[in-house]
Coordinates of C-alpha atoms and ligand atoms in Angstrom, one line a residue:
M1 CA -7.4 2.0 5.2
S2 CA -5.9 5.0 3.3
T3 CA -3.1 2.8 2.0
A4 CA -5.4 0.0 1.1
I5 CA -7.9 2.2 -0.8
T6 CA -5.1 4.0 -2.7
A7 CA -3.4 0.7 -3.6
A8 CA -6.7 -0.8 -4.7
R9 CA -7.2 2.2 -7.0
V10 CA -3.7 2.5 -8.4
W11 CA -2.9 -1.2 -8.7
P12 CA -6.3 -2.8 -9.7
G13 CA -4.7 -6.1 -10.7
R14 CA -3.3 -6.8 -7.3
R15 CA -5.0 -8.5 -4.3
I16 CA -5.0 -6.1 -1.4
L17 CA -5.7 -7.7 2.0
L18 CA -6.3 -5.6 5.2
V19 CA -5.7 -7.5 8.4
R20 CA -7.1 -5.9 11.6
P21 CA -8.5 -7.4 14.8
E22 CA -11.6 -5.2 15.0
E23 CA -14.8 -6.6 13.7
T24 CA -16.4 -3.2 14.2
P25 CA -13.8 -0.5 13.8
V26 CA -14.5 3.0 15.0
V27 CA -13.6 6.4 13.6
P28 CA -10.8 7.5 16.0
C29 CA -11.4 11.2 15.5
G30 CA -15.1 10.8 16.3
I31 CA -14.5 9.0 19.6
P32 CA -15.0 12.1 21.9
Y33 CA -18.3 12.9 20.2
I34 CA -19.7 9.5 21.1
F35 CA -20.1 10.8 24.7
G36 CA -22.1 14.0 23.9
T37 CA -23.0 14.8 20.4
L38 CA -23.6 11.3 19.0
H39 CA -25.9 8.7 20.5
G40 CA -23.4 5.9 21.1
V41 CA -20.5 4.0 19.6
D42 CA -22.7 2.7 16.8
D43 CA -22.9 6.3 15.5
D44 CA -19.1 6.3 15.1
L45 CA -18.3 3.4 12.9
L46 CA -15.7 3.3 10.1
S47 CA -17.2 2.0 6.9
S48 CA -15.2 -0.6 4.9
A49 CA -17.5 -0.3 1.9
P50 CA -15.4 2.0 -0.2
F51 CA -12.4 -0.5 0.1
R52 CA -14.6 -3.6 -0.5
Q53 CA -16.2 -1.9 -3.6
L54 CA -12.7 -1.6 -5.1
G55 CA -12.3 -5.4 -4.6
G56 CA -10.3 -5.1 -1.3
E57 CA -10.5 -8.0 1.2
I58 CA -10.6 -7.7 5.0
L59 CA -9.6 -10.3 7.5
C60 CA -10.5 -9.8 11.2
D61 CA -7.4 -11.2 12.9
R62 CA -4.1 -10.1 14.3
V63 CA -0.7 -10.5 12.8
Q64 CA 1.4 -12.4 15.4
H65 CA 4.6 -13.0 13.5
V66 CA 6.2 -11.9 10.2
D67 CA 9.0 -13.9 8.6
R68 CA 11.0 -11.6 6.3
E69 CA 12.9 -14.4 4.6
T70 CA 9.9 -16.5 3.6
R71 CA 7.6 -13.5 3.3
I72 CA 4.9 -15.2 5.4
A73 CA 2.8 -13.5 8.0
T74 CA 1.3 -15.8 10.7
L75 CA -2.0 -14.6 12.3
D76 CA -3.4 -15.3 15.8
S77 CA -5.7 -17.9 14.3
G78 CA -2.8 -19.8 12.8
T79 CA -3.6 -18.6 9.2
R80 CA -0.5 -18.1 7.2
I81 CA -0.4 -15.4 4.5
R82 CA 2.3 -15.1 1.8
W83 CA 2.8 -11.5 0.8
Q84 CA 4.7 -9.6 -1.8
R85 CA 4.4 -6.2 -0.2
L86 CA 3.8 -5.6 3.5
V87 CA 2.6 -2.3 5.0
L88 CA 2.8 -1.9 8.8
A89 CA 0.0 0.5 10.0
T90 CA -0.2 -0.7 13.5
G91 CA -0.9 2.7 15.1
T92 CA -0.5 3.4 18.8
H93 CA -1.8 2.4 22.2
P94 CA -2.4 4.9 25.0
H95 CA 0.3 5.8 27.6
Q96 CA -0.3 4.3 31.0
P97 CA -0.5 6.9 33.7
P98 CA 2.9 7.1 35.3
V99 CA 1.7 7.9 38.8
P100 CA 0.6 5.8 41.8
G101 CA -3.0 4.7 41.5
G102 CA -3.0 4.7 37.7
D103 CA -4.5 1.2 37.7
R104 CA -7.5 1.8 40.0
P105 CA -11.0 1.0 38.8
G106 CA -12.5 4.1 37.2
V107 CA -9.2 5.2 35.6
F108 CA -9.3 4.8 31.9
A109 CA -7.6 5.8 28.7
I110 CA -9.0 6.1 25.2
H111 CA -8.7 2.8 23.3
K112 CA -9.8 2.8 19.7
D113 CA -11.9 -0.3 20.4
Y114 CA -15.6 -0.8 20.1
D115 CA -16.0 -2.9 23.3
V116 CA -13.9 -0.6 25.5
L117 CA -15.8 2.4 24.3
E118 CA -19.2 0.7 24.7
T119 CA -18.3 -0.1 28.3
L120 CA -17.4 3.5 28.9
F121 CA -20.6 4.7 27.3
E122 CA -22.9 2.2 28.9
D123 CA -21.4 1.7 32.4
L124 CA -18.7 4.0 33.6
L125 CA -19.6 7.4 32.4
P126 CA -23.3 7.4 33.1
D127 CA -22.6 6.6 36.7
A128 CA -19.8 9.2 37.1
R129 CA -20.7 12.5 38.8
R130 CA -17.2 13.9 38.6
L131 CA -14.8 13.3 35.8
V132 CA -11.2 14.5 35.9
V133 CA -9.3 14.6 32.6
V134 CA -5.6 14.4 32.9
G135 CA -4.0 16.0 29.9
G136 CA -5.1 19.2 28.2
G137 CA -4.2 18.4 24.6
F138 CA -6.9 18.4 21.9
I139 CA -8.2 14.9 22.8
G140 CA -8.6 15.8 26.5
V141 CA -10.3 19.1 25.7
E142 CA -12.8 17.5 23.2
F143 CA -13.6 14.7 25.6
A144 CA -14.1 17.0 28.5
D145 CA -16.5 19.2 26.6
E146 CA -18.5 16.3 25.3
V147 CA -18.9 14.6 28.7
R148 CA -19.9 17.9 30.3
K149 CA -23.0 18.0 28.0
S150 CA -24.6 15.3 30.1
G151 CA -24.3 17.4 33.2
T152 CA -21.2 15.6 34.7
D153 CA -18.8 17.8 36.7
V154 CA -15.7 17.9 34.6
A155 CA -12.2 19.2 35.4
I156 CA -9.1 19.3 33.2
V157 CA -5.6 19.1 34.7
E158 CA -2.6 20.1 32.5
Q159 CA 1.0 20.5 33.6
L160 CA 1.8 23.2 31.1
P161 CA 0.7 26.8 31.9
H162 CA -2.2 26.6 29.4
L163 CA -4.2 24.0 27.6
L164 CA -3.3 23.1 24.0
L165 CA 0.1 24.8 24.2
R166 CA 1.8 22.2 22.0
N167 CA -0.1 23.4 19.0
F168 CA -1.4 26.9 19.9
D169 CA -0.1 30.2 21.1
V170 CA -1.3 31.5 24.4
E171 CA -3.6 34.0 22.7
V172 CA -5.6 31.2 21.1
A173 CA -5.3 28.8 24.1
T174 CA -6.9 31.3 26.5
R175 CA -9.9 31.8 24.2
V176 CA -10.5 28.1 24.2
E177 CA -10.1 28.0 28.0
A178 CA -12.6 30.8 28.4
R179 CA -15.1 28.9 26.3
L180 CA -14.6 25.7 28.3
R181 CA -15.1 27.7 31.6
E182 CA -18.3 29.1 30.2
H183 CA -19.4 25.5 29.7
G184 CA -18.8 24.9 33.4
I185 CA -15.5 23.0 33.0
Q186 CA -12.9 23.6 35.7
I187 CA -9.3 24.0 34.5
R188 CA -6.2 23.5 36.5
T189 CA -3.0 24.3 34.6
G190 CA 0.6 24.6 35.6
Q191 CA 0.8 21.6 37.8
G192 CA 1.1 17.9 37.2
V193 CA -0.7 15.0 38.9
T194 CA 1.2 13.1 41.7
E195 CA -1.4 10.4 42.6
L196 CA -4.8 9.0 41.8
T197 CA -6.3 8.5 45.2
G198 CA -8.9 5.8 46.1
T199 CA -10.4 3.6 48.8
G200 CA -7.7 1.3 50.1
A201 CA -4.7 0.1 48.1
D202 CA -6.5 -0.9 45.0
G203 CA -10.1 0.4 45.4
A204 CA -11.9 2.6 42.9
V205 CA -10.5 6.1 42.2
T206 CA -11.9 8.9 44.4
G207 CA -9.6 11.8 43.5
V208 CA -6.7 13.3 41.7
R209 CA -3.9 14.7 43.8
L210 CA -2.1 17.7 42.2
A211 CA 1.5 18.8 42.8
D212 CA 0.4 21.5 45.3
G213 CA -1.4 18.8 47.4
E214 CA -5.0 19.8 46.3
V215 CA -7.1 16.7 45.6
L216 CA -9.8 17.1 43.0
P217 CA -12.7 14.7 43.7
A218 CA -13.4 12.2 41.0
D219 CA -15.2 9.0 40.4
A220 CA -13.8 8.6 36.9
V221 CA -10.5 9.8 35.5
L222 CA -9.5 9.9 31.9
V223 CA -5.8 9.8 31.2
A224 CA -5.2 11.6 27.9
I225 CA -1.4 12.2 28.0
G226 CA -0.5 10.8 24.6
D227 CA 0.1 7.6 22.8
E228 CA 2.9 5.1 22.4
R229 CA 3.7 3.7 19.0
E230 CA 2.8 0.0 18.5
V231 CA 6.0 -1.3 17.0
R232 CA 6.3 -4.8 18.4
L233 CA 6.1 -6.5 15.0
A234 CA 8.7 -4.1 13.5
H235 CA 11.1 -4.7 16.3
E236 CA 10.8 -8.5 15.9
M237 CA 11.4 -8.2 12.2
G238 CA 14.6 -6.3 12.9
L239 CA 13.5 -3.1 11.2
T240 CA 15.4 0.1 12.0
M241 CA 13.7 2.4 14.5
A242 CA 14.1 6.1 14.1
R243 CA 15.8 7.9 17.0
G244 CA 12.8 10.2 17.3
G245 CA 10.5 7.2 17.7
G246 CA 8.6 5.1 15.2
I247 CA 9.7 2.8 12.3
W248 CA 12.3 4.4 10.2
V249 CA 10.9 5.1 6.7
D250 CA 12.2 6.9 3.6
A251 CA 10.3 9.5 1.6
F252 CA 8.1 6.8 0.1
Q253 CA 7.4 5.2 3.5
R254 CA 9.7 2.2 2.8
S255 CA 11.7 0.6 5.5
R256 CA 15.5 0.8 5.5
E257 CA 16.0 -3.0 5.3
D258 CA 13.5 -4.0 2.6
Y259 CA 11.8 -2.0 -0.2
A260 CA 8.9 -4.5 0.0
I261 CA 8.1 -3.5 3.6
F262 CA 6.5 -0.1 4.3
A263 CA 5.3 1.7 7.4
V264 CA 2.6 4.4 7.6
G265 CA 0.6 6.3 10.2
D266 CA 1.2 6.7 13.9
C267 CA 3.7 3.7 14.0
A268 CA 6.0 5.3 11.5
F269 CA 8.7 8.0 12.0
K270 CA 7.6 11.5 11.2
Q271 CA 9.7 14.4 10.2
D272 CA 8.7 18.0 10.7
L273 CA 8.3 19.6 7.2
L274 CA 10.2 22.8 8.1
L275 CA 12.8 21.6 10.7
R276 CA 13.5 18.2 9.2
R277 CA 13.5 16.9 12.8
S278 CA 11.4 14.3 14.5
A279 CA 7.7 15.5 14.6
T280 CA 5.8 14.5 17.7
S281 CA 2.1 15.2 16.7
L282 CA 0.4 12.0 15.6
L283 CA -2.6 12.9 13.5
A284 CA -4.9 11.3 11.0
S285 CA -4.0 14.1 8.5
T286 CA -0.4 12.9 8.4
A287 CA -1.3 9.2 8.6
A288 CA -3.7 9.5 5.6
A289 CA -1.1 11.3 3.5
E290 CA 1.5 8.7 4.3
G291 CA -1.0 6.0 3.5
R292 CA -1.6 7.5 0.0
T293 CA 2.1 7.8 -0.5
A294 CA 2.7 4.1 0.3
G295 CA -0.4 3.0 -1.6
M296 CA 0.7 4.7 -4.8
N297 CA 4.2 3.5 -4.6
L298 CA 3.8 -0.1 -3.5
F299 CA 4.9 -1.9 -6.6
G300 CA 7.0 0.8 -8.2
L301 CA 7.4 4.5 -7.8
R302 CA 4.3 6.1 -9.4
N303 CA 4.5 9.4 -7.7
E304 CA 7.8 11.1 -7.0
R305 CA 6.1 14.1 -5.3
Y306 CA 6.2 12.4 -1.9
N307 CA 4.9 13.4 1.5
A308 CA 7.6 15.9 2.5
G309 CA 6.9 15.9 6.2
S310 CA 4.3 16.7 8.9
I311 CA 2.8 20.1 9.4
A312 CA 0.5 18.9 12.2
I313 CA -2.6 20.4 10.7
Y314 CA -5.7 20.1 12.9
A315 CA -9.0 21.8 13.7
S316 CA -11.5 21.4 16.5
Q317 CA -14.6 23.0 17.9
I318 CA -15.9 23.8 21.4
G319 CA -19.5 25.0 21.3
D320 CA -19.6 27.3 18.2
L321 CA -16.0 28.3 18.6
A322 CA -13.8 26.6 15.9
F323 CA -10.1 26.7 16.2
G324 CA -7.3 25.2 14.1
C325 CA -3.5 25.2 13.7
A326 CA -0.9 24.2 11.2
G327 CA 2.8 24.3 11.3
M328 CA 4.7 26.1 14.0
T329 CA 3.4 28.3 16.7
A330 CA 5.1 31.7 17.3
H331 CA 6.5 30.5 20.6
A332 CA 7.9 27.3 19.0
A333 CA 9.4 29.2 16.1
R334 CA 11.1 31.7 18.5
N335 CA 12.5 28.8 20.5
E336 CA 13.9 27.4 17.3
G337 CA 15.7 30.7 16.7
F338 CA 13.5 32.2 14.0
D339 CA 13.2 35.9 13.9
V340 CA 9.4 35.8 13.9
V341 CA 6.8 38.2 12.7
V342 CA 3.1 37.4 13.5
G343 CA 0.7 38.9 11.1
S344 CA -2.9 38.9 12.3
T345 CA -6.3 39.9 11.3
E346 CA -9.8 39.9 12.7
V347 CA -12.6 40.0 10.1
P348 CA -16.2 39.1 9.6
D349 CA -16.5 35.8 7.8
H350 CA -19.3 37.0 5.5
H351 CA -19.8 40.4 3.8
P352 CA -21.4 42.7 4.4
P353 CA -21.3 41.7 8.1
T354 CA -25.1 42.2 8.3
M355 CA -25.4 38.8 6.4
P356 CA -27.1 36.2 8.7
G357 CA -24.7 33.9 10.4
T358 CA -21.7 36.2 10.2
R359 CA -19.0 35.4 12.7
T360 CA -15.7 37.0 13.5
M361 CA -12.6 35.2 12.3
T362 CA -9.2 35.7 13.8
C363 CA -6.2 34.6 11.7
R364 CA -2.7 34.6 13.1
M365 CA 0.1 33.8 10.7
V366 CA 3.6 33.1 11.8
F367 CA 6.4 34.2 9.3
S368 CA 10.1 34.2 9.5
R369 CA 11.6 37.7 8.8
S370 CA 12.5 36.6 5.3
G371 CA 8.8 36.1 4.7
L372 CA 8.5 32.3 4.8
L373 CA 5.2 31.1 6.2
L374 CA 6.0 28.9 9.2
G375 CA 2.6 28.3 10.7
A376 CA -0.9 29.7 11.5
Q377 CA -3.8 29.5 13.9
V378 CA -7.4 30.4 13.0
V379 CA -10.3 30.9 15.3
G380 CA -13.9 31.6 14.2
G381 CA -17.0 29.9 12.9
P382 CA -17.8 27.1 10.5
T383 CA -15.4 28.3 7.7
T384 CA -12.4 28.0 10.0
A385 CA -11.2 24.6 8.9
E386 CA -11.3 25.5 5.2
V387 CA -9.4 28.7 5.7
L388 CA -6.9 26.6 7.8
N389 CA -6.6 24.0 5.1
A390 CA -5.8 26.7 2.5
I391 CA -3.1 27.9 4.8
G392 CA -1.8 24.3 5.2
V393 CA -1.4 24.1 1.4
A394 CA 0.6 27.4 1.5
I395 CA 2.9 26.0 4.2
Q396 CA 3.5 22.8 2.3
A397 CA 4.1 24.8 -0.9
R398 CA 6.7 26.9 1.1
L399 CA 5.0 30.1 0.1
T400 CA 6.0 33.5 1.5
L401 CA 4.0 36.5 2.5
H402 CA 5.0 38.1 -0.7
D403 CA 3.2 35.3 -2.6
L404 CA 0.2 35.4 -0.4
V405 CA -0.6 39.1 -0.4
G406 CA -0.9 39.0 -4.2
F407 CA -3.0 35.8 -4.6
Q408 CA -6.6 35.8 -5.8
F409 CA -9.2 34.3 -3.6
G410 CA -12.8 33.5 -4.5
S411 CA -15.4 35.7 -2.7
H412 CA -19.1 35.6 -2.0
P413 CA -21.2 37.5 0.6
R414 CA -22.6 34.3 2.1
L415 CA -19.5 32.2 2.0
T416 CA -16.4 34.3 2.6
A417 CA -14.8 37.2 4.4
P418 CA -14.6 40.5 2.3
A419 CA -10.9 39.6 1.7
H420 CA -9.2 36.3 2.5
P421 CA -7.9 36.2 6.1
M422 CA -4.7 34.7 4.8
A423 CA -4.0 37.7 2.6
L424 CA -5.0 40.2 5.3
A425 CA -2.8 38.6 7.9
S426 CA 0.1 38.4 5.4
L427 CA -0.4 42.1 4.7
D428 CA -0.3 42.8 8.4
A429 CA 3.1 41.0 8.6
L430 CA 4.4 42.9 5.6
R431 CA 3.3 46.2 7.2
Q432 CA 5.3 45.3 10.4
M433 CA 8.3 44.4 8.4
S434 CA 8.2 47.7 6.5
E435 CA 8.1 49.8 9.6
P436 CA 11.3 50.9 11.4
P437 CA 12.0 48.4 14.2
S438 CA 11.1 50.9 17.0
A439 CA 7.7 51.6 15.6
A440 CA 6.7 48.0 15.1
G441 CA 5.2 46.2 18.1
P442 CA 6.2 42.6 18.9
E443 CA 3.2 41.3 17.0
G444 CA 0.6 42.3 14.6
T445 CA -2.3 44.2 16.1
G446 CA -4.8 43.2 13.5
A447 CA -5.4 46.8 12.6
Ligands
FAD1 C1 -9.9 10.3 20.6 C2 -9.0 10.6 19.4 C3 -9.4 11.7 18.6 C4 -8.6 12.0 17.5 N1 -9.0 13.1 16.7 C5 -8.2 13.4 15.6 C6 -8.7 14.4 14.7 O1 -9.7 15.0 14.9 N2 -7.9 14.7 13.7 C7 -6.7 14.1 13.5 O2 -6.0 14.4 12.5 N3 -6.3 13.1 14.3 C8 -7.0 12.7 15.3 N4 -6.7 11.7 16.1 C9 -5.4 10.9 15.8 C10 -5.8 9.8 14.8 O3 -6.8 9.1 15.2 C11 -4.5 8.9 14.5 O4 -3.5 9.7 14.1 C12 -4.9 7.9 13.4 O5 -5.9 7.1 13.9 C13 -3.6 7.1 13.1 O6 -4.0 6.1 12.2 P1 -3.2 4.7 12.1 O7 -3.9 3.9 11.0 O8 -1.8 5.0 12.0 O9 -3.4 4.0 13.5 P2 -4.7 3.5 14.3 O10 -5.9 4.3 13.9 O11 -4.3 3.3 15.7 O12 -4.9 2.0 13.6 C14 -4.0 1.0 13.9 C15 -4.7 -0.3 13.5 O13 -3.7 -1.4 13.5 C16 -4.3 -2.5 14.2 N5 -3.2 -3.4 14.6 C17 -2.2 -3.1 15.5 N6 -1.4 -4.2 15.7 C18 -1.9 -5.1 14.8 C19 -1.4 -6.5 14.4 N7 -0.4 -7.0 15.0 N8 -2.1 -7.1 13.5 C20 -3.2 -6.6 12.9 N9 -3.7 -5.3 13.2 C21 -3.0 -4.6 14.1 C22 -5.1 -1.9 15.3 O14 -5.9 -2.8 15.9 C23 -5.8 -0.8 14.5 O15 -6.9 -1.2 13.8 C24 -7.4 11.3 17.2 C25 -7.1 10.2 18.0 C26 -7.9 9.9 19.1 C27 -7.5 8.7 20.0

């Protein structure tokens, strides 16, 4: 949709056709909220109106085959479409649980599909008294917290030592874990699942066996262990696949074989902005940026400032605790070999702090010792995501702490911290770098 809307705006004389099987597409990022905050799948629908208002056309069908020579796509219905530019945006499908019992009734994954979600909402989850979520990434965490709102017993199992560790440092992950526990959610970390138990060989699921032998009772199990890229069409078309996964694309999202064929979103290869290596996080933020890049450059390069890589920027909220991340965590940066300095600050997000609605915001910024901003994590109230987005711009602009400490930031008692958390955390990192090595602690103290 991001490609299609951009193309319709930038190339108004062209016919833009979007082919997708879903009559009623859902907003993927909103899916967890169907099960707690919203009132059903119908509250989470993706509007096609902005695209249609630009003259875009939508066909509810599935592309079965693409002939690169004749430039004809054949759909499930038999319809044949001649194209001049083809954009593959085929997304992902969920990983199947790689353990015995993964196909028992009551075990499910999140499909971005109206009917599947409707069945979960209407049939499976209302009857479930005990849900176990396998996978403590952001989707598992959001889903668990939303389902818990209806009183269901919920447990999360994660094989890493903490939840959310792919994108957050332990200091932030433990705060989210504490909030989930306050909400009554059980958390089992540091061990994987060995089996989904049930009645008989193929009866409904009754439990989740952990590596240490403990069995968590369950009458529903959500497997949220990541997604697999949907690249069948690309394979059949003979397009090059990237070694790190996904369809190989250049800086303008064009395939290696043919400048008329593009790939965007979860099905396309992603490069980490800072490391120039395969990036594993599949996010709407990256997908939408890639869609804009492809849409702008479909019929000729209109924008040379291309999408330079993924920074895996993302924010979420559990109760009133918002948290977000962008770029590298401190532990990932250290593993890469960076000499890391973490600047941190803890400030009220309004000033004076007696202002109604004031919350404490924690901002941790990860720098290399040369001062380059590598990543950040922010925890706080409603302004968290916007502070994080500003930091995301700074990472993409490859700014250093020397830039950030001197920048001007708008300020208002009701709307902002007394000084911008990004500047204060940068200042904390600068202070650590100025101290003799023995006096500086391993990380910023936020003082
Ligand atoms: C529960 C959940 C919550 C999420 N929350 C967030 C969030 O808060 N923030 C964030 O940044 N990211 C989030 N994500 C990730 C985000 O949803 C994905 O990165 C994004 O949807 C990728 O967009 P896409 O267009 O590449 O793929 P998809 O959204 O998967 O869309 C692919 C489309 O292609 C269609 N298709 C596939 N094959 C064919 C074919 N042969 N012919 C025609 N059509 C075909 C599919 O039916 C589908 O409509 C979430 C994901 C999930 C599952």
